[in-house]
Amino acid sequence: MHCWEWHEFEDATDEVPEPDEMDPYTFGEVQLPRVHVARQFWAGKLETGHRYVVGFVKIEEQSVLDGFLGVTLHKDQPLTIPDSGAWVVTFDLADGENDYAHVEIDSKAKKDLVVEVACAVYDHYNVTKAGLYFWIASREELLSIYDTALGFDVDRATKLKSIPMTFNFQRLGQNGRGYAIVTRYY
Amino acid sequence: MQSSRDTTENPSADKLYAALTRKLKKTSAKITERKLANGEYVLHGGKVVPASLVEEKYTEAFAEGAITGQHVVDVWKNRQLNPMFRYDSQIIRNPGSVVWTGSRKTHTAALVEATLRQPLHVMVATPIRQDGSQNMPRDGQLFAYDLKSKQMIPVIKKPNGLITRARRKGFQTQLHGNMVLKVK
């Protein structure tokens, strides 16, 4: 449907879904391939930086959305999976460097990381015109970064490339680590 | 200090997030393997890095005189650098004549340029017929709108630099209802 290569995304959608017994949402059920795209990028200087990968997986199940964000109201209605598409955003170190454990990065790398993830979301939105993006912060220290990136920190202005006309949500879900961006195509 | 993920709260969301992250890592490994194979990534200092970053580093160092042409040749011989440095047998004999043929653009700028470098197919919205000619307009051909005839008339540049409109003398044609009016 979309030419992902044009927009510097790798289309990683499996034609035949690989069973993942650890995934409670596909084990034992009829598996449909989840649309999955990803992009790698470098954050930081050549000597001290790291490669990261940011991925987008299209979610069709309301239960997944509820599991991530809990019951979240938007315009007095619970958030649901829109027809325009709902995508969960994930990012991590690109390879097994440091066994995927957390690595300390300098300020330039942090800035590059945030900028690149924001650009990836923006570019993905330009391709898909999706209605909803959501994710959870994997660590507590990422909460303040996401709060700032989505404009919730009034003391720190951000110059990130951002999707226009969105409703942003912070600290959602049972553990308060869920985030969501509702676009105008919701 | 390394921190481990807190998976004690909301296990279903964390479990699913872990599944998605595993999928992402598999995808990432494939991307890395492909880009190493096609030269977009290279090994530098034991790490897999974008080749463009290494090229930038050597470009700046070479420009500043921090490294010599021989150094560049040695690096290229060790396949640590994409062949942006033109080198042949002459340069091997005279390393000082290494010529940088690559771009100083950053990786992002090069990608933007490559993305925008698409052939533009200029299509004329309406067929333009001049004097009953069946010739289609050429790419880049200039036209000017003539109020009298209400037609688009090709603009012809003469060798002496003058620009004229290629309106046939003695005739004006109107395309409305296929009526052709001859004006003497």
Coordinates of N, CA and C in Angstrom, one line a residue, chain B residues 8-184:
Chain B
T8 N 7.1 -5.4 37.0 CA 6.2 -5.9 38.0 C 4.8 -5.4 37.9
E9 N 4.7 -4.2 37.3 CA 3.4 -3.6 37.2 C 2.8 -3.8 35.8
N10 N 1.5 -4.0 35.7 CA 0.9 -4.1 34.4 C 1.6 -5.2 33.5
P11 N 1.6 -6.4 33.9 CA 2.4 -7.4 33.2 C 2.0 -7.6 31.7
S12 N 0.7 -7.4 31.4 CA 0.2 -7.7 30.1 C 0.8 -6.7 29.1
A13 N 0.8 -5.4 29.5 CA 1.3 -4.4 28.6 C 2.8 -4.6 28.4
D14 N 3.5 -4.8 29.5 CA 5.0 -5.0 29.5 C 5.3 -6.3 28.7
K15 N 4.5 -7.3 28.8 CA 4.7 -8.5 28.1 C 4.6 -8.3 26.6
L16 N 3.6 -7.6 26.2 CA 3.4 -7.3 24.8 C 4.5 -6.4 24.3
Y17 N 4.8 -5.4 25.1 CA 5.9 -4.5 24.7 C 7.2 -5.2 24.5
A18 N 7.5 -6.2 25.4 CA 8.7 -7.0 25.2 C 8.6 -7.8 23.9
A19 N 7.4 -8.3 23.6 CA 7.2 -9.1 22.3 C 7.5 -8.2 21.1
L20 N 7.0 -7.0 21.2 CA 7.2 -6.0 20.1 C 8.7 -5.7 20.0
T21 N 9.3 -5.5 21.1 CA 10.8 -5.2 21.1 C 11.6 -6.3 20.5
R22 N 11.2 -7.6 20.8 CA 11.9 -8.7 20.2 C 11.8 -8.7 18.7
K23 N 10.6 -8.4 18.3 CA 10.3 -8.3 16.8 C 11.2 -7.2 16.2
L24 N 11.3 -6.1 16.9 CA 12.1 -5.0 16.4 C 13.6 -5.4 16.3
K25 N 14.0 -6.1 17.3 CA 15.5 -6.5 17.2 C 15.8 -7.4 16.1
K26 N 14.8 -8.3 15.8 CA 15.0 -9.2 14.6 C 15.1 -8.4 13.4
T27 N 14.2 -7.4 13.3 CA 14.2 -6.6 12.1 C 15.5 -5.8 12.0
S28 N 15.9 -5.3 13.1 CA 17.1 -4.5 13.1 C 18.3 -5.3 12.7
A29 N 18.4 -6.5 13.1 CA 19.5 -7.4 12.7 C 19.5 -7.6 11.2
K30 N 18.3 -7.7 10.6 CA 18.3 -7.9 9.1 C 18.7 -6.6 8.4
I31 N 18.3 -5.5 8.9 CA 18.7 -4.2 8.4 C 20.2 -4.0 8.4
T32 N 20.8 -4.3 9.5 CA 22.2 -4.2 9.7 C 23.0 -5.1 8.7
E33 N 22.5 -6.3 8.6 CA 23.2 -7.3 7.7 C 23.1 -6.8 6.3
R34 N 22.0 -6.3 5.9 CA 21.8 -5.8 4.5 C 22.7 -4.6 4.2
K35 N 22.8 -3.7 5.2 CA 23.5 -2.4 5.0 C 25.0 -2.7 5.1
L36 N 25.4 -3.7 5.8 CA 26.8 -4.0 5.8 C 27.2 -4.6 4.4
A37 N 26.3 -5.4 3.9 CA 26.6 -6.1 2.6 C 26.6 -5.0 1.5
N38 N 25.8 -4.0 1.5 CA 25.8 -3.0 0.4 C 26.7 -1.8 0.6
G39 N 27.4 -1.8 1.8 CA 28.4 -0.8 2.0 C 27.8 0.5 2.7
E40 N 26.6 0.5 3.0 CA 26.0 1.7 3.7 C 26.6 1.7 5.1
Y41 N 26.9 0.6 5.7 CA 27.5 0.5 7.0 C 28.9 -0.1 6.8
V42 N 29.8 0.3 7.7 CA 31.2 -0.3 7.7 C 31.6 -0.5 9.1
L43 N 32.6 -1.3 9.3 CA 33.2 -1.5 10.6 C 34.2 -0.5 10.9
H44 N 34.1 0.2 12.1 CA 35.0 1.2 12.4 C 35.2 1.2 13.9
G45 N 36.4 0.9 14.3 CA 36.7 0.8 15.7 C 36.0 -0.3 16.4
G46 N 35.7 -1.4 15.6 CA 35.0 -2.5 16.2 C 33.5 -2.4 16.2
K47 N 33.0 -1.2 15.8 CA 31.5 -1.0 15.8 C 31.0 -0.9 14.4
V48 N 29.8 -1.2 14.2 CA 29.1 -1.0 12.9 C 28.6 0.4 12.9
V49 N 29.1 1.2 11.9 CA 28.7 2.6 11.9 C 28.3 2.9 10.4
P50 N 27.5 4.0 10.2 CA 27.2 4.4 8.9 C 28.5 4.9 8.2
A51 N 28.7 4.4 6.9 CA 29.9 4.7 6.2 C 30.0 6.2 6.0
S52 N 28.9 6.9 5.9 CA 28.9 8.4 5.6 C 29.6 9.1 6.8
L53 N 29.4 8.6 8.0 CA 30.1 9.3 9.1 C 31.6 9.1 9.1
V54 N 32.0 7.9 8.6 CA 33.4 7.7 8.5 C 34.0 8.6 7.4
E55 N 33.3 8.6 6.3 CA 33.7 9.5 5.2 C 33.8 10.9 5.6
E56 N 32.8 11.4 6.4 CA 32.9 12.8 6.9 C 34.1 13.0 7.7
K57 N 34.4 12.0 8.5 CA 35.6 12.2 9.4 C 36.9 12.3 8.6
Y58 N 37.0 11.4 7.6 CA 38.2 11.4 6.8 C 38.3 12.6 5.8
T59 N 37.1 13.0 5.4 CA 37.1 14.2 4.6 C 37.6 15.4 5.3
E60 N 37.1 15.6 6.6 CA 37.6 16.7 7.3 C 39.0 16.6 7.7
A61 N 39.4 15.4 8.0 CA 40.8 15.2 8.4 C 41.8 15.5 7.2
F62 N 41.4 15.0 6.1 CA 42.2 15.1 4.9 C 42.3 16.6 4.5
A63 N 41.1 17.3 4.6 CA 41.0 18.7 4.2 C 41.9 19.5 5.2
E64 N 41.9 19.1 6.4 CA 42.7 19.9 7.4 C 44.2 19.5 7.4
G65 N 44.5 18.5 6.6 CA 45.9 18.1 6.5 C 46.3 17.2 7.7
A66 N 45.3 16.7 8.4 CA 45.6 15.9 9.5 C 46.1 14.5 9.1
I67 N 45.6 14.1 7.9 CA 46.0 12.8 7.4 C 46.6 13.0 6.0
T68 N 47.4 12.0 5.6 CA 48.0 12.1 4.3 C 47.2 11.2 3.3
G69 N 47.6 11.4 2.1 CA 47.0 10.6 1.1 C 47.3 9.1 1.3
Q70 N 48.5 8.8 1.7 CA 49.0 7.5 2.0 C 48.1 6.8 3.0
H71 N 47.7 7.6 4.0 CA 46.9 7.1 5.1 C 45.5 6.7 4.5
V72 N 45.0 7.6 3.6 CA 43.7 7.3 3.0 C 43.8 6.0 2.2
V73 N 44.9 5.9 1.5 CA 45.0 4.7 0.7 C 45.1 3.4 1.6
D74 N 45.8 3.5 2.7 CA 45.9 2.4 3.6 C 44.6 2.0 4.2
V75 N 43.8 3.1 4.5 CA 42.5 2.8 5.1 C 41.6 2.1 4.0
W76 N 41.7 2.6 2.8 CA 40.9 2.0 1.7 C 41.3 0.6 1.5
K77 N 42.6 0.4 1.5 CA 43.1 -1.0 1.3 C 42.5 -1.9 2.4
N78 N 42.4 -1.4 3.6 CA 41.8 -2.3 4.6 C 40.3 -2.3 4.6
R79 N 39.7 -1.7 3.5 CA 38.3 -1.7 3.3 C 37.5 -1.1 4.5
Q80 N 38.2 -0.1 5.1 CA 37.5 0.5 6.2 C 36.8 1.8 5.7
L81 N 36.8 2.0 4.4 CA 36.2 3.2 3.9 C 35.6 2.9 2.6
N82 N 34.4 3.5 2.3 CA 33.8 3.3 1.0 C 34.7 4.0 0.0
P83 N 34.7 3.5 -1.3 CA 35.6 4.1 -2.3 C 35.2 5.4 -2.8
M84 N 35.0 6.4 -1.8 CA 34.7 7.7 -2.3 C 36.0 8.4 -2.7
F85 N 37.1 7.9 -2.2 CA 38.4 8.4 -2.7 C 38.8 7.7 -3.9
R86 N 38.9 8.5 -5.0 CA 39.3 7.9 -6.3 C 40.8 7.5 -6.2
Y87 N 41.0 6.2 -6.4 CA 42.4 5.8 -6.3 C 42.7 4.8 -7.4
D88 N 43.8 4.9 -8.0 CA 44.2 3.9 -9.0 C 45.7 3.7 -8.9
S89 N 46.3 3.1 -9.9 CA 47.7 2.7 -9.8 C 48.6 4.0 -9.7
Q90 N 48.2 5.1 -10.3 CA 49.0 6.3 -10.2 C 49.0 6.8 -8.8
I91 N 47.9 6.7 -8.1 CA 47.8 7.3 -6.8 C 48.6 6.4 -5.8
I92 N 48.6 5.1 -6.1 CA 49.4 4.2 -5.3 C 50.8 4.6 -5.3
R93 N 51.3 5.0 -6.5 CA 52.7 5.4 -6.7 C 52.9 6.8 -6.1
N94 N 51.9 7.6 -6.2 CA 52.0 8.9 -5.7 C 50.8 9.3 -4.7
P95 N 50.9 8.8 -3.5 CA 49.8 9.0 -2.6 C 49.3 10.4 -2.4
G96 N 50.2 11.3 -2.6 CA 49.9 12.7 -2.4 C 48.8 13.2 -3.4
S97 N 48.6 12.4 -4.4 CA 47.6 12.9 -5.4 C 46.3 12.3 -5.2
V98 N 46.0 11.8 -4.0 CA 44.6 11.3 -3.8 C 43.6 12.4 -4.0
V99 N 42.6 12.1 -4.7 CA 41.6 13.1 -5.0 C 40.3 12.7 -4.3
W100 N 39.7 13.6 -3.6 CA 38.4 13.3 -2.9 C 37.3 13.5 -3.9
T101 N 36.6 12.5 -4.3 CA 35.5 12.7 -5.2 C 34.2 12.6 -4.5
G102 N 34.2 12.4 -3.2 CA 33.0 12.2 -2.5 C 32.3 13.6 -2.2
S103 N 31.3 13.5 -1.5 CA 30.5 14.7 -1.1 C 30.8 15.1 0.3
R104 N 30.7 16.3 0.6 CA 30.9 16.8 1.9 C 29.5 16.8 2.6
K105 N 28.6 16.4 2.0 CA 27.2 16.4 2.5 C 27.2 15.4 3.7
T106 N 26.3 15.7 4.6 CA 26.1 14.7 5.7 C 25.2 13.6 5.1
H107 N 25.1 12.6 5.9 CA 24.3 11.4 5.5 C 22.8 11.9 5.2
T108 N 22.3 12.7 6.1 CA 20.9 13.1 6.0 C 20.8 13.9 4.8
A109 N 21.7 14.9 4.5 CA 21.6 15.7 3.4 C 21.7 14.9 2.1
A110 N 22.5 13.9 2.1 CA 22.7 13.1 0.9 C 21.4 12.3 0.6
L111 N 20.8 11.9 1.7 CA 19.5 11.1 1.5 C 18.4 12.0 1.0
V112 N 18.4 13.3 1.5 CA 17.4 14.2 1.1 C 17.6 14.5 -0.4
E113 N 18.8 14.7 -0.8 CA 19.1 15.0 -2.2 C 18.7 13.8 -3.1
A114 N 19.1 12.6 -2.6 CA 18.7 11.4 -3.4 C 17.2 11.3 -3.5
T115 N 16.5 11.6 -2.4 CA 15.1 11.5 -2.4 C 14.4 12.5 -3.4
L116 N 15.0 13.7 -3.5 CA 14.4 14.7 -4.3 C 14.9 14.6 -5.8
R117 N 15.9 13.8 -6.0 CA 16.5 13.7 -7.4 C 15.6 12.7 -8.2
Q118 N 14.4 13.1 -8.5 CA 13.6 12.3 -9.3 C 13.3 13.1 -10.6
P119 N 13.2 12.4 -11.7 CA 12.9 13.1 -13.0 C 11.5 13.7 -12.9
L120 N 11.4 14.9 -13.4 CA 10.1 15.6 -13.4 C 9.5 15.4 -14.7
H121 N 8.3 14.8 -14.7 CA 7.6 14.6 -15.9 C 6.6 15.7 -16.1
V122 N 6.9 16.6 -16.9 CA 6.0 17.8 -17.1 C 5.0 17.4 -18.1
M123 N 3.7 17.4 -17.7 CA 2.7 17.1 -18.6 C 1.8 18.3 -18.9
V124 N 1.5 18.5 -20.1 CA 0.7 19.6 -20.5 C -0.8 19.3 -20.2
A125 N -1.5 20.1 -19.6 CA -2.8 19.8 -19.1 C -3.8 19.6 -20.3
T126 N -3.7 20.5 -21.3 CA -4.6 20.4 -22.4 C -3.7 20.3 -23.7
P127 N -4.3 19.7 -24.7 CA -3.5 19.5 -25.9 C -3.4 20.9 -26.6
I128 N -2.2 21.2 -27.1 CA -1.9 22.5 -27.7 C -1.7 22.3 -29.2
R129 N -2.4 22.8 -30.0 CA -2.3 22.6 -31.4 C -2.1 24.0 -32.1
Q130 N -1.0 24.1 -32.7 CA -0.8 25.4 -33.4 C -0.8 25.2 -34.9
D131 N -1.7 25.8 -35.5 CA -1.8 25.8 -36.9 C -2.1 24.4 -37.4
G132 N -2.8 23.7 -36.6 CA -3.2 22.3 -37.0 C -2.0 21.4 -36.9
S133 N -0.9 21.8 -36.3 CA 0.2 21.0 -36.2 C 0.0 19.9 -35.2
Q134 N 0.5 18.7 -35.5 CA 0.3 17.6 -34.6 C 1.5 17.4 -33.6
N135 N 2.4 18.4 -33.7 CA 3.6 18.2 -32.8 C 3.3 18.5 -31.4
M136 N 3.7 17.7 -30.5 CA 3.5 17.9 -29.0 C 4.5 18.9 -28.5
P137 N 4.2 19.6 -27.6 CA 5.2 20.6 -27.0 C 6.4 19.8 -26.4
R138 N 7.5 20.4 -26.5 CA 8.7 19.8 -25.9 C 8.8 20.1 -24.4
D139 N 9.6 19.3 -23.7 CA 9.8 19.6 -22.3 C 10.6 20.9 -22.2
G140 N 10.2 21.8 -21.4 CA 10.9 23.0 -21.2 C 10.5 24.1 -22.2
Q141 N 9.6 23.8 -23.1 CA 9.2 24.8 -24.1 C 8.4 25.8 -23.4
L142 N 8.6 27.1 -23.8 CA 7.9 28.2 -23.1 C 6.6 28.5 -24.0
F143 N 5.6 28.8 -23.2 CA 4.4 29.3 -23.9 C 3.9 30.6 -23.2
A144 N 3.2 31.4 -24.0 CA 2.6 32.6 -23.5 C 1.2 32.6 -23.9
Y145 N 0.3 33.1 -23.0 CA -1.1 33.1 -23.3 C -1.4 34.4 -24.1
D146 N -2.1 34.2 -25.2 CA -2.4 35.3 -26.1 C -3.9 35.6 -25.8
L147 N -4.2 36.8 -25.4 CA -5.5 37.2 -25.1 C -6.4 37.2 -26.3
K148 N -5.9 37.7 -27.4 CA -6.7 37.8 -28.6 C -7.2 36.5 -29.1
S149 N -6.3 35.6 -29.2 CA -6.7 34.3 -29.8 C -7.1 33.3 -28.7
K150 N -6.9 33.7 -27.4 CA -7.2 32.8 -26.3 C -6.5 31.5 -26.4
Q151 N -5.3 31.5 -26.9 CA -4.5 30.3 -27.0 C -3.2 30.4 -26.3
M152 N -2.5 29.3 -26.1 CA -1.2 29.3 -25.6 C -0.3 29.2 -26.8
I153 N 0.6 30.2 -27.0 CA 1.4 30.3 -28.2 C 2.8 30.1 -27.8
P154 N 3.5 29.2 -28.5 CA 4.9 28.9 -28.1 C 5.8 30.2 -28.3
V155 N 6.7 30.3 -27.4 CA 7.6 31.4 -27.4 C 8.9 30.9 -28.0
I156 N 9.4 31.5 -29.0 CA 10.6 31.1 -29.7 C 11.7 32.0 -29.5
K157 N 12.8 31.5 -29.1 CA 14.0 32.4 -28.8 C 14.9 32.3 -30.1
K158 N 15.0 33.5 -30.7 CA 15.9 33.6 -31.9 C 17.3 33.6 -31.5
P159 N 18.2 33.2 -32.4 CA 19.6 33.2 -32.2 C 20.2 34.5 -31.7
N160 N 19.5 35.6 -32.1 CA 20.1 36.9 -31.7 C 19.5 37.4 -30.3
G161 N 18.8 36.4 -29.7 CA 18.4 36.7 -28.3 C 17.0 37.2 -28.3
L162 N 16.4 37.6 -29.4 CA 15.0 38.1 -29.4 C 14.0 37.0 -29.1
I163 N 13.0 37.3 -28.5 CA 12.0 36.3 -28.2 C 10.7 36.7 -28.9
T164 N 10.2 35.9 -29.7 CA 8.9 36.2 -30.4 C 7.9 35.1 -30.1
R165 N 6.7 35.5 -30.4 CA 5.6 34.5 -30.3 C 5.4 33.9 -31.6
A166 N 5.3 32.7 -31.7 CA 5.1 32.0 -33.0 C 3.7 32.0 -33.4
R167 N 3.2 33.2 -33.7 CA 1.8 33.3 -34.2 C 1.9 33.4 -35.7
R168 N 1.1 32.6 -36.3 CA 1.1 32.6 -37.8 C 0.5 33.9 -38.3
K169 N 1.1 34.5 -39.3 CA 0.5 35.8 -39.8 C -0.7 35.5 -40.6
G170 N -1.7 36.3 -40.5 CA -2.9 36.2 -41.4 C -3.9 35.2 -40.9
F171 N -3.6 34.5 -39.8 CA -4.6 33.6 -39.4 C -4.7 33.6 -37.8
Q172 N -6.0 33.5 -37.4 CA -6.2 33.3 -36.0 C -7.1 32.1 -35.9
T173 N -6.9 31.3 -35.0 CA -7.8 30.1 -34.9 C -8.4 30.2 -33.5
Q174 N -9.7 29.8 -33.5 CA -10.4 29.6 -32.3 C -10.8 28.2 -32.1
L175 N -10.6 27.7 -31.0 CA -10.9 26.3 -30.8 C -12.3 26.0 -30.3
H176 N -13.1 27.1 -30.1 CA -14.4 26.9 -29.5 C -15.3 26.2 -30.6
G177 N -15.9 25.1 -30.2 CA -16.8 24.4 -31.1 C -16.2 24.1 -32.5
N178 N -14.9 23.9 -32.5 CA -14.2 23.6 -33.7 C -14.4 24.6 -34.8
M179 N -14.8 25.8 -34.5 CA -15.0 26.8 -35.5 C -13.6 27.4 -35.8
V180 N -13.3 27.6 -37.0 CA -12.0 28.2 -37.4 C -12.4 29.5 -38.1
L181 N -11.9 30.6 -37.6 CA -12.1 31.9 -38.2 C -10.9 32.4 -38.8
K182 N -11.0 32.7 -40.0 CA -9.8 33.2 -40.7 C -9.9 34.8 -40.7
V183 N -8.9 35.4 -40.2 CA -8.8 36.8 -40.2 C -7.8 37.3 -41.1
K184 N -8.2 38.1 -42.1 CA -7.2 38.5 -43.1 C -6.5 39.7 -42.6

